[in-house]
XYZ file of C-alpha atoms in Angstrom:
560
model
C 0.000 0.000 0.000
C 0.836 3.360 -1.276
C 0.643 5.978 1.461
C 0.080 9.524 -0.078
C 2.136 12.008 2.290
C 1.375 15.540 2.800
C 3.658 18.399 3.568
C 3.882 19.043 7.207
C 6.202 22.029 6.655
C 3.420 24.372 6.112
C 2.056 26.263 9.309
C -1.068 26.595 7.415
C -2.162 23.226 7.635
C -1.055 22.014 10.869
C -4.440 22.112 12.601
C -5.885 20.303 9.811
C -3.360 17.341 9.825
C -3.675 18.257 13.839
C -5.748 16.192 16.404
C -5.965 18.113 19.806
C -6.104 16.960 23.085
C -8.536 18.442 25.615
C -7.103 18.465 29.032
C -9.584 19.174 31.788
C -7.023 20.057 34.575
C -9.348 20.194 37.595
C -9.142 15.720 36.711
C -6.169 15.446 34.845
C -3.502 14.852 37.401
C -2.761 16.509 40.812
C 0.674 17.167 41.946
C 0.041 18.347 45.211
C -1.736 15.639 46.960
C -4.862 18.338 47.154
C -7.619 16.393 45.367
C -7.791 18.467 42.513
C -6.007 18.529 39.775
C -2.838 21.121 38.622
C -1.102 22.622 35.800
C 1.912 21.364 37.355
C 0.457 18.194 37.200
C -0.195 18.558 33.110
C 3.517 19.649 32.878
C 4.367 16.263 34.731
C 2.447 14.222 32.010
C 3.483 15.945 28.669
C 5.671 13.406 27.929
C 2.593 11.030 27.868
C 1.051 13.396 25.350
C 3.588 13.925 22.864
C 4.009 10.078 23.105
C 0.676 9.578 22.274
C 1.094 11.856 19.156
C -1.078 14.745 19.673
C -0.226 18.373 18.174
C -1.989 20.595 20.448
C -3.311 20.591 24.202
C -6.406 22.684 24.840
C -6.770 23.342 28.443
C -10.153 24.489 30.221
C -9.788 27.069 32.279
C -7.727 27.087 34.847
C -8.669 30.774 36.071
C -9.583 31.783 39.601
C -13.468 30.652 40.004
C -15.576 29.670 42.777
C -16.129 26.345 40.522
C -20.079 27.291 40.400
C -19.619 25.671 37.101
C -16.168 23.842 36.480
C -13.954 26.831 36.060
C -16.200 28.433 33.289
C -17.331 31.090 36.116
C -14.559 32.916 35.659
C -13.258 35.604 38.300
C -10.123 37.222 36.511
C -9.107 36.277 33.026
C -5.204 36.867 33.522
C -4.092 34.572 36.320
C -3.788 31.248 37.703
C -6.468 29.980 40.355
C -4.580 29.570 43.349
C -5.658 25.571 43.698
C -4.542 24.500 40.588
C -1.401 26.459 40.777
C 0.427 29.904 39.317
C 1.132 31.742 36.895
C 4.957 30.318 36.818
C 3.413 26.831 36.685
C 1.687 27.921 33.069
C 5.097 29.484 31.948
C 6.266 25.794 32.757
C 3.460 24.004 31.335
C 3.675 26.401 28.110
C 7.456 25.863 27.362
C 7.420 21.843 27.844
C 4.683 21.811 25.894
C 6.952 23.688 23.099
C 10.060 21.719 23.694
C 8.157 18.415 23.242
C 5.953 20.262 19.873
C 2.847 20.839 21.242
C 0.824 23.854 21.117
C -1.296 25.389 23.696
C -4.932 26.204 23.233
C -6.874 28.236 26.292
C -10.664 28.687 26.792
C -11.775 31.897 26.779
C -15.364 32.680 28.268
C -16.732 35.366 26.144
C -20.047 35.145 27.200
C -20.052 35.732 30.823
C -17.960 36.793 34.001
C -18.258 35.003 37.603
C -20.392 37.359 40.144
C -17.171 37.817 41.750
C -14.961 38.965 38.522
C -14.452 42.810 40.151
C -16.629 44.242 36.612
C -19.721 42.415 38.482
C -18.780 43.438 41.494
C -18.298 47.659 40.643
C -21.671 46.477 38.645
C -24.008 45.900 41.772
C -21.981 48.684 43.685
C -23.436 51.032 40.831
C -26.514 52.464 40.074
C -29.210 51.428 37.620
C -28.016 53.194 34.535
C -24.948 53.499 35.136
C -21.402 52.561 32.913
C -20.740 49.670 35.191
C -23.985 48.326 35.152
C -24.050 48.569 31.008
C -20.783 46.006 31.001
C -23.756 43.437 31.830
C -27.303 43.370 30.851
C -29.489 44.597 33.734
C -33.306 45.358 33.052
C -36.196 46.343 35.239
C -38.873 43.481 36.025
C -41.922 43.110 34.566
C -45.622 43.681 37.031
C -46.185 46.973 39.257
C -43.420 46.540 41.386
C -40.939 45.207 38.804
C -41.204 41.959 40.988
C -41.440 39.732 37.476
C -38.469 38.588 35.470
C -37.679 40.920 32.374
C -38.538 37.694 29.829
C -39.928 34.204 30.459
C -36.295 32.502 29.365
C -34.972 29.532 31.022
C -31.261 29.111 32.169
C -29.481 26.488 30.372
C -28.615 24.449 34.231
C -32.484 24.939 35.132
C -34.779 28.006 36.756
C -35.092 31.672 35.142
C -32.289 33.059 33.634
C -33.009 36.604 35.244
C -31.915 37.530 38.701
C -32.589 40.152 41.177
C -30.544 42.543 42.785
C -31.358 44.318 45.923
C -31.694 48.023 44.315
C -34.879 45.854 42.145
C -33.474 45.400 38.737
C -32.413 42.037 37.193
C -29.595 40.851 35.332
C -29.500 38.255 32.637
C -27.628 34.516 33.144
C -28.110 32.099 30.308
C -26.435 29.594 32.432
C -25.735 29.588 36.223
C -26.691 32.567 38.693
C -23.129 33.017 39.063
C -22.444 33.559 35.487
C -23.797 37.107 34.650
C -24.092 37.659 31.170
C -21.658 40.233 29.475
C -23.067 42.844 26.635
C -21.500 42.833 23.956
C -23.012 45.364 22.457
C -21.118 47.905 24.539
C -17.457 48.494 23.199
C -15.385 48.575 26.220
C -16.707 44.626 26.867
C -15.459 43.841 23.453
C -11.928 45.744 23.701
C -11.826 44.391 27.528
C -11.497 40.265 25.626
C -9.204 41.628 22.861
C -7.175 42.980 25.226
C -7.094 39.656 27.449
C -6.571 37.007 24.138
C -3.769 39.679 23.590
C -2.612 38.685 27.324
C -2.600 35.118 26.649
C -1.054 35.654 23.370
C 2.159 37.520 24.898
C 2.530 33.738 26.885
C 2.827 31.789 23.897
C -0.033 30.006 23.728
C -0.874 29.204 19.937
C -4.907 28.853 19.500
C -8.494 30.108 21.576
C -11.204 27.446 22.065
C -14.258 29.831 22.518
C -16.926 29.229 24.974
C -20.753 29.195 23.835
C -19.339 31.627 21.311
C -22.662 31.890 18.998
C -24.419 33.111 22.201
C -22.670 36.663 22.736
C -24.801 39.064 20.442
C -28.110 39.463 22.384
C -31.828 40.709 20.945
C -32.440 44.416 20.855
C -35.933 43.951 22.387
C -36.174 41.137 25.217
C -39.283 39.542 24.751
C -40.826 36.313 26.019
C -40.540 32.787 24.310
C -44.334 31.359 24.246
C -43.045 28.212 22.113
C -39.419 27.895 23.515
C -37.052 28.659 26.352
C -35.766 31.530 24.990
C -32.720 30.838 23.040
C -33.898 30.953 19.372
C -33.736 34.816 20.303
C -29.804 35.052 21.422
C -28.507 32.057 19.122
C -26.266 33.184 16.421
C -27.246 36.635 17.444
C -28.005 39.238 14.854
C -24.518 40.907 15.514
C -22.201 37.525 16.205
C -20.472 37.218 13.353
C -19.627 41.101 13.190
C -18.244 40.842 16.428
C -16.007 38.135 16.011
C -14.675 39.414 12.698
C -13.684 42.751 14.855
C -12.194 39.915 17.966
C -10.110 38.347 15.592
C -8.955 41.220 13.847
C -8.269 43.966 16.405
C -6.834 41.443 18.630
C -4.185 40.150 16.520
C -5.325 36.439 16.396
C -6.145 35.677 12.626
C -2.680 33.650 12.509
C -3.604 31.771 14.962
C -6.291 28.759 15.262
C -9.519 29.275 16.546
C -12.381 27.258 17.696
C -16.022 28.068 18.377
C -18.459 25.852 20.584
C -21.870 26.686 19.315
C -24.362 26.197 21.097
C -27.876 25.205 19.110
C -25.964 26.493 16.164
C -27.116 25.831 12.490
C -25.034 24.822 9.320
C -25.273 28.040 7.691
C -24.376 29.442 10.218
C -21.332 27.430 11.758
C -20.010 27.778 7.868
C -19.854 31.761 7.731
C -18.211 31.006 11.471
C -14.996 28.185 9.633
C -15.136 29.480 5.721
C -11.721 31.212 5.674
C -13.402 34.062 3.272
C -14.906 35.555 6.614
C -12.317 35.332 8.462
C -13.750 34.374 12.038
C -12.504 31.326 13.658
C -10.985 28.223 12.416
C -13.585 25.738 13.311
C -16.663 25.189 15.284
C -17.667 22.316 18.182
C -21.715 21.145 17.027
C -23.965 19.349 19.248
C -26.502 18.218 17.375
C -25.036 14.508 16.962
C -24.829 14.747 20.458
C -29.061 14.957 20.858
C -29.794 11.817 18.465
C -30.805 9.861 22.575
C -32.964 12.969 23.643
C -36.704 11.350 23.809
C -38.421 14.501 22.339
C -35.614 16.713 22.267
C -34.850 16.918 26.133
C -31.682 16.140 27.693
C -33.232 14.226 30.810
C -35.356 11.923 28.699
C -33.800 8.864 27.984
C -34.307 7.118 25.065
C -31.694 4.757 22.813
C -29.805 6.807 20.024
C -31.378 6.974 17.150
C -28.663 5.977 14.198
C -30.612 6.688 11.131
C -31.030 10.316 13.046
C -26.781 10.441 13.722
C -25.585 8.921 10.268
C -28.097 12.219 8.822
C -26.674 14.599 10.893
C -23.045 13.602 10.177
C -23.786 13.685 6.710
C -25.458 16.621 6.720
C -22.968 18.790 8.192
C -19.871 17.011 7.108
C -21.098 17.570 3.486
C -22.846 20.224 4.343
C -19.336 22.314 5.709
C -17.499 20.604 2.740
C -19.760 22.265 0.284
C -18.859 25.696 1.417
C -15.642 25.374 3.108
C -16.503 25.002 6.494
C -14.393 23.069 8.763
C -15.770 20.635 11.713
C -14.190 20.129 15.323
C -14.685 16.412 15.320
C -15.812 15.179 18.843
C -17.888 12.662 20.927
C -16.383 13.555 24.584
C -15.591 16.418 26.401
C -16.186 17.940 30.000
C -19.644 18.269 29.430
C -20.591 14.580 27.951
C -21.381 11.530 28.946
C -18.024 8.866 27.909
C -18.821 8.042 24.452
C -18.068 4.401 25.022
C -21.027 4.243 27.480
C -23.363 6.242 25.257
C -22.982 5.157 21.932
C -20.586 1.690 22.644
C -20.708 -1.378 25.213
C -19.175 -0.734 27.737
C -19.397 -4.691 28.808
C -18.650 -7.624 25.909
C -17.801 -5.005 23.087
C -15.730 -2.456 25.068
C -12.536 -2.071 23.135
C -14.037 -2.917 19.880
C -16.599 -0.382 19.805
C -14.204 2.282 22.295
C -11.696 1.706 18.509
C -15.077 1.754 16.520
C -15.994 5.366 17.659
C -12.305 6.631 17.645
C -11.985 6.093 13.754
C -15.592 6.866 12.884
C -14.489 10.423 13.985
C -10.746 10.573 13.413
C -11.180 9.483 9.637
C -13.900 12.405 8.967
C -13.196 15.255 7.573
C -12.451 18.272 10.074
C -10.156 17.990 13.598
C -10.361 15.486 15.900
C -10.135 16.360 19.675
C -9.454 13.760 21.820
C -11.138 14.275 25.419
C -8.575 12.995 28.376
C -9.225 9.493 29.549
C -11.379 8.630 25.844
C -7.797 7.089 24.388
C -8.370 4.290 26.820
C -11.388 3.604 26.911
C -13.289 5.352 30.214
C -16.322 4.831 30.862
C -19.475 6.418 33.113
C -18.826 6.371 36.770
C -22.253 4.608 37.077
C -22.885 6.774 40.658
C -25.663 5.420 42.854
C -25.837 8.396 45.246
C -26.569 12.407 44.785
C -23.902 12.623 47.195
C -20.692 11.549 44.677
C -22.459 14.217 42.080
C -20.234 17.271 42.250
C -21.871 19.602 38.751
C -24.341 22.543 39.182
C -26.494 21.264 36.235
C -26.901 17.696 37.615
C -27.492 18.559 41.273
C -30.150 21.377 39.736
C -31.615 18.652 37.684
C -31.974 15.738 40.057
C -34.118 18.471 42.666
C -36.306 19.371 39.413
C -36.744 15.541 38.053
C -37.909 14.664 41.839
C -40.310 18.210 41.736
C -41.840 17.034 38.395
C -42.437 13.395 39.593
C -39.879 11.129 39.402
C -38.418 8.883 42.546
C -34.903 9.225 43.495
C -34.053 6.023 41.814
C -35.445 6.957 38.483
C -33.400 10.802 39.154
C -30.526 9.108 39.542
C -30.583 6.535 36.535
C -31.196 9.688 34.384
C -28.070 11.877 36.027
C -26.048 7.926 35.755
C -26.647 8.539 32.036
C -26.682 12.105 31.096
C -24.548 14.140 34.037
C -21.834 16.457 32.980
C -19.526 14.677 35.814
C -19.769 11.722 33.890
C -16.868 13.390 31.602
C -15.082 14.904 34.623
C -14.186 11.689 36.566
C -10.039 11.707 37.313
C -8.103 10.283 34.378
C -7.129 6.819 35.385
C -3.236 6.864 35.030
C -2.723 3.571 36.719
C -4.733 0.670 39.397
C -3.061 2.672 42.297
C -5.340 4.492 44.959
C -7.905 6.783 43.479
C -6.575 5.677 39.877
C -3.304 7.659 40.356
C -4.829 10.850 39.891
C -4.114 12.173 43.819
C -2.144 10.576 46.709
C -5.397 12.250 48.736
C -9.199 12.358 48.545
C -10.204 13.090 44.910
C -12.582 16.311 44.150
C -14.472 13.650 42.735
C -14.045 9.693 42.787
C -13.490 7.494 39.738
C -15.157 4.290 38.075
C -14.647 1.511 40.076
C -12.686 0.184 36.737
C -10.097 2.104 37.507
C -8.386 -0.824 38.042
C -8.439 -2.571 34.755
C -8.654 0.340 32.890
C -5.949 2.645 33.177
C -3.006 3.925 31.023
C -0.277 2.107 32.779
C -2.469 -1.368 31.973
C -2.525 -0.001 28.284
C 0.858 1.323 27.287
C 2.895 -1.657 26.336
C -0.413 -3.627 24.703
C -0.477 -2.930 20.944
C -4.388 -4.236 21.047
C -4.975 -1.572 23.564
C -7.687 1.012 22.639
C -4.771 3.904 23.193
C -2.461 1.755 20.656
C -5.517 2.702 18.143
C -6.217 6.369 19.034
C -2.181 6.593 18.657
C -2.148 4.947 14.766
C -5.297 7.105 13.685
C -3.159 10.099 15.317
C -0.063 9.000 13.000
C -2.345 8.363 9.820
C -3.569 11.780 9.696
C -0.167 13.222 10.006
C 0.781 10.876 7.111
C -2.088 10.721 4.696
C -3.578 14.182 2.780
C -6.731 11.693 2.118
C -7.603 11.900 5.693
C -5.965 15.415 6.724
C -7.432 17.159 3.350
C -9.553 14.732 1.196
C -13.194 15.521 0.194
C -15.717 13.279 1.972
C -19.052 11.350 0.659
C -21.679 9.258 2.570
C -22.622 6.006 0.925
C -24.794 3.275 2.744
C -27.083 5.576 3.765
C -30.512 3.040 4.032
C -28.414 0.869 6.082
C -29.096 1.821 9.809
C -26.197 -0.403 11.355
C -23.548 1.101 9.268
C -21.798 4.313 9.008
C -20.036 4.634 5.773
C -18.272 7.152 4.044
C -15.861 7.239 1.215
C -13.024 10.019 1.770
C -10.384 10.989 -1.569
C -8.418 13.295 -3.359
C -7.498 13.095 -7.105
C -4.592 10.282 -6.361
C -6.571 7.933 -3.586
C -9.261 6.811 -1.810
C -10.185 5.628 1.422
C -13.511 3.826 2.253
C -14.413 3.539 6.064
C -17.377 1.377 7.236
C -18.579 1.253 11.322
C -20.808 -0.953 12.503
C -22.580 1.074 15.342
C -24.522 -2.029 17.123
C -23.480 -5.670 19.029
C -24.865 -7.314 15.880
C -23.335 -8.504 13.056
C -24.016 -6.022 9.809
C -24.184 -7.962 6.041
C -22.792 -4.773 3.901
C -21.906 -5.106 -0.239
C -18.719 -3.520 -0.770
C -19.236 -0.622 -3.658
C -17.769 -1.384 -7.299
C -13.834 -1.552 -7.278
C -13.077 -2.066 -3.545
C -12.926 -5.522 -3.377
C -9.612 -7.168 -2.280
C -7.829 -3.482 -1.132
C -5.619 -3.162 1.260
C -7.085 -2.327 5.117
C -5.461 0.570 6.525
C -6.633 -0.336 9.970
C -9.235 -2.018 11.539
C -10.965 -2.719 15.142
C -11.024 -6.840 14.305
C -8.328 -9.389 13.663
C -8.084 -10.424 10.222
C -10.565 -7.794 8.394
C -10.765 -8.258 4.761
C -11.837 -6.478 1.619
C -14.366 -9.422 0.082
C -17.088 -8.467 -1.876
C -20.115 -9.473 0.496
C -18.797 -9.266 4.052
C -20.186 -9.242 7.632
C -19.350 -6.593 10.076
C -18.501 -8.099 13.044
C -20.308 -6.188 16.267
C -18.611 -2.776 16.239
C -16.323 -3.767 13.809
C -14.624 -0.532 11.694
C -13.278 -0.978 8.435
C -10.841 1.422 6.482
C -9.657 0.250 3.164
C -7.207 2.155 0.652
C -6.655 2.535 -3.103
């Protein structure tokens, strides 16, 4: 087999030939013996990264926060919380990271300050009216003594999204209490984030993962959702894309790589966010894949994924961003998901063929992969029985609400067991040592009991490991322009079991098929791809016949 090499010379293109690594430092790896995690403790484990292969480490925050939501309350935007380390420790973290070729991503939190960042703060210590209180988005209540929210709008974690202050005016928090929303349409808010990306910049760091990005431009009238919750009236906001266009430019950061989470974004949309023509961000982090086991479209409904529903949406917006030059952050896990391998995989007979089964249905897309810490092994849900081991404001908000609107604790807790945010945030399990390795002293949080058998240290000499097969698909899209570059098409698409997509460029092809079920999954091989050569597989001895079975969770790559 012919393997078409690309040009990794060009600066360009290294985020495209890239695949990131999300570090969530808070349960990556303590070095103080605190409980929670550190940057010193990130610097301690580069060497595991750049071993594994990856080009870039994004790191949520790490800024001073009360942890109301995981960091992304943020209290200052240039330092160092004090329990995950200083400012010295990044300088650290940022130059190993160089010397081993690795890049540095932050988060930035556009959206929203802490209650306790010192803008909120000079805010409440204002009057209504005033300059201090415009940096946020206060409004007088509705009723005759202004004792009514401004709008009907639900917070994202549950409950209005307005708040009261004493003086009688509200202010506006999409998400918790503690995370008042900025305006944006004032211009010292918008210079105040140039001026901290141009901060971060000055440190070294190469790239800006952007928090609920799409969600910055608010309505000019607040009104009240009859048919919604509010957020078809502040998604992809009717000056977004203006603003970000002035961020990227003003600030300096168009050299640099860029990602976007959007939240309830659309295609059109998410393209005029990638397309380089309007020069905004490099790529953009969809959800809607993510949705395909919401029973009626809400998150604490349970239901099995639908496949027919994912294989769409993957076509949909990989062809979709292909058609127009859009790029895709390619994902299933990050700090806010359930483990992929529990959602979508088996976490019991099937678990390392369908943990490799997910890995390349992602990594062989079109777009860049980001690998969330802990998913190159294989970890799954925590499974908690108790409210007590939850630790996130969204699941603790959610289980009170579930029991309010009916259900028993049991049935509360089967739904937080599947859907909670701490599902993602569990310590990474470095080896079968107390608390997985993680901290020589009570973990912020506690791990999987499966710590034990599934950690990195069991994993990193065993070429069938499930991190031996993030590693190659890491390596292959260094290697090969058909994955880093090629042009993508669905094919199979009647076929519910199988996901199946044909990636090329004008020299070579590359046909990938995934069984997404514990059955086996007949499939007819298309014209001409019989007896190629298997560029990797989940299964031992995977062949290119004509009629062949998918084995449960079996993936298939074949080249020409």
């Amino acid at each position: 087999m012919m393997q078409q090499e690309i040009d990794t010379t060009d600066p360009a293109l290294w985020w495209k030939q890239a695949v990131v690594y999300q570090v969530y430092p808070r349960s990556f790896k303590d070095s103080r013996g605190s409980g929670l995690g550190s940057i010193a403790g990130v610097t301690e484990k580069i060497d595991y990264l750049a071993e594994l292969g990856v080009d870039a480490i994004w790191l949520s925050p790490f800024y001073p926060s009360q942890l109301a939501d995981g960091g992304y309350d943020v209290d200052d935007y240039r330092n160092v919380d004090p329990k995950l380390g200083t400012m010295d420790d990044f300088d650290e973290l940022a130059k190993a990271a160089h010397e081993h070729g690795i890049k540095v991503v932050v988060d930035i939190v556009p959206n929203h300050s802490s209650n306790l960042h010192e803008w909120f703060k000079a805010a409440l210590a204002a009057a209504p009216g005033s300059p201090e209180r415009d940096r946020y988005i206060f409004r007088d209540g509705k009723g005759p003594n202004g004792d009514q929210p401004p709008t009907d709008w639900i917070a994202s974690f549950g409950g209005p999204a307005w708040t009261r202050v004493p003086d009688g005016q509200w202010y506006l928090h999409l998400f918790d209490v503690t995370q008042a929303d900025l305006n944006w349409e004032n211009p010292e808010v918008r210079e105040e984030l140039k001026n901290v990306l141009r901060f971060w910049k000055t440190k070294g760091i190469k790239g800006f993962r952007f928090d609920v990005v799409n969600l910055i431009s608010k309505p000019e009238i607040f009104e009240n959702d009859y048919i919604g919750d509010g957020r078809r009236f502040y998604t992809d906001g009717r000056h977004v894309h203006e603003f970000l266009k002035e961020m990227v430019r003003d600030a300096g950061i168009a050299d640099m790589t860029t990602v976007g989470e959007m939240s309830s974004s659309s295609l059109d949309n998410c393209v005029r966010y990638t397309a380089p023509k309007e020069q905004e961000l490099s790529m953009a982090f969809s959800f809607h894949h993510l949705k395909v086991d919401y029973k009626d479209g809400d998150k604490w409904s349970l239901m099995a994924a639908d496949l027919m529903k994912l294989k769409d949406l993957f076509c949909t917006w990989q062809e979709g961003m292909q058609a127009e030059d859009g790029w895709n952050a390619l994902f299933w896990c990050n700090h806010d998901q359930p483990r992929a391998v529990s959602r979508f995989g088996n976490e019991d007979k099937y678990w390392k063929e369908s943990a490799k089964m997910l890995a390349a249905a992602i990594h062989l897309m079109r777009g860049t992969p980001y690998i969330y810490q802990g998913e190159e092994i294989g970890m799954t849900n925590p499974h908690y029985t108790s409210i007590d081991q939850y630790r996130d404001v969204e699941s603790l908000n959610y289980y009170r609400i579930l029991m309010e609107n009916g259900k028993t604790s049991e049935e509360a807790l089967q739904i937080l067991a599947e859907r909670s945010r701490d599902n993602g945030r569990t310590p990474m399990q470095w080896d079968d040592s107390h608390a997985a390795g993680f901290t020589t002293g009570t973990p912020w949080i506690y791990p999987p009991e499966n710590y034990r058998q599934i950690n990195v240290a069991a994993q990193m000499n065993d070429e069938t490991s499930v991190r031996a097969f993030y590693k190659k698909l890491v390596q292959l899209r260094k290697e090969m322009e058909v994955i880093s570059e090629g042009k993508i098409e669905f094919l199979m698409k009647e076929d519910e079991s199988v996901l199946a997509y044909r990636r090329y460029t004008d020299s070579q092809e590359m046909l990938v098929m995934c069984n997404l079920t514990s059955e086996e999954a007949p499939v007819t091989l298309p014209r001409g791809w019989e007896n190629t050569d298997v560029l990797i597989a989940n299964w031992d001895n995977a062949t290119a016949l004509t009629d062949l079975t998918l084995r449960p969770y079996e993936c298939l790559a074949l080249i020409k």
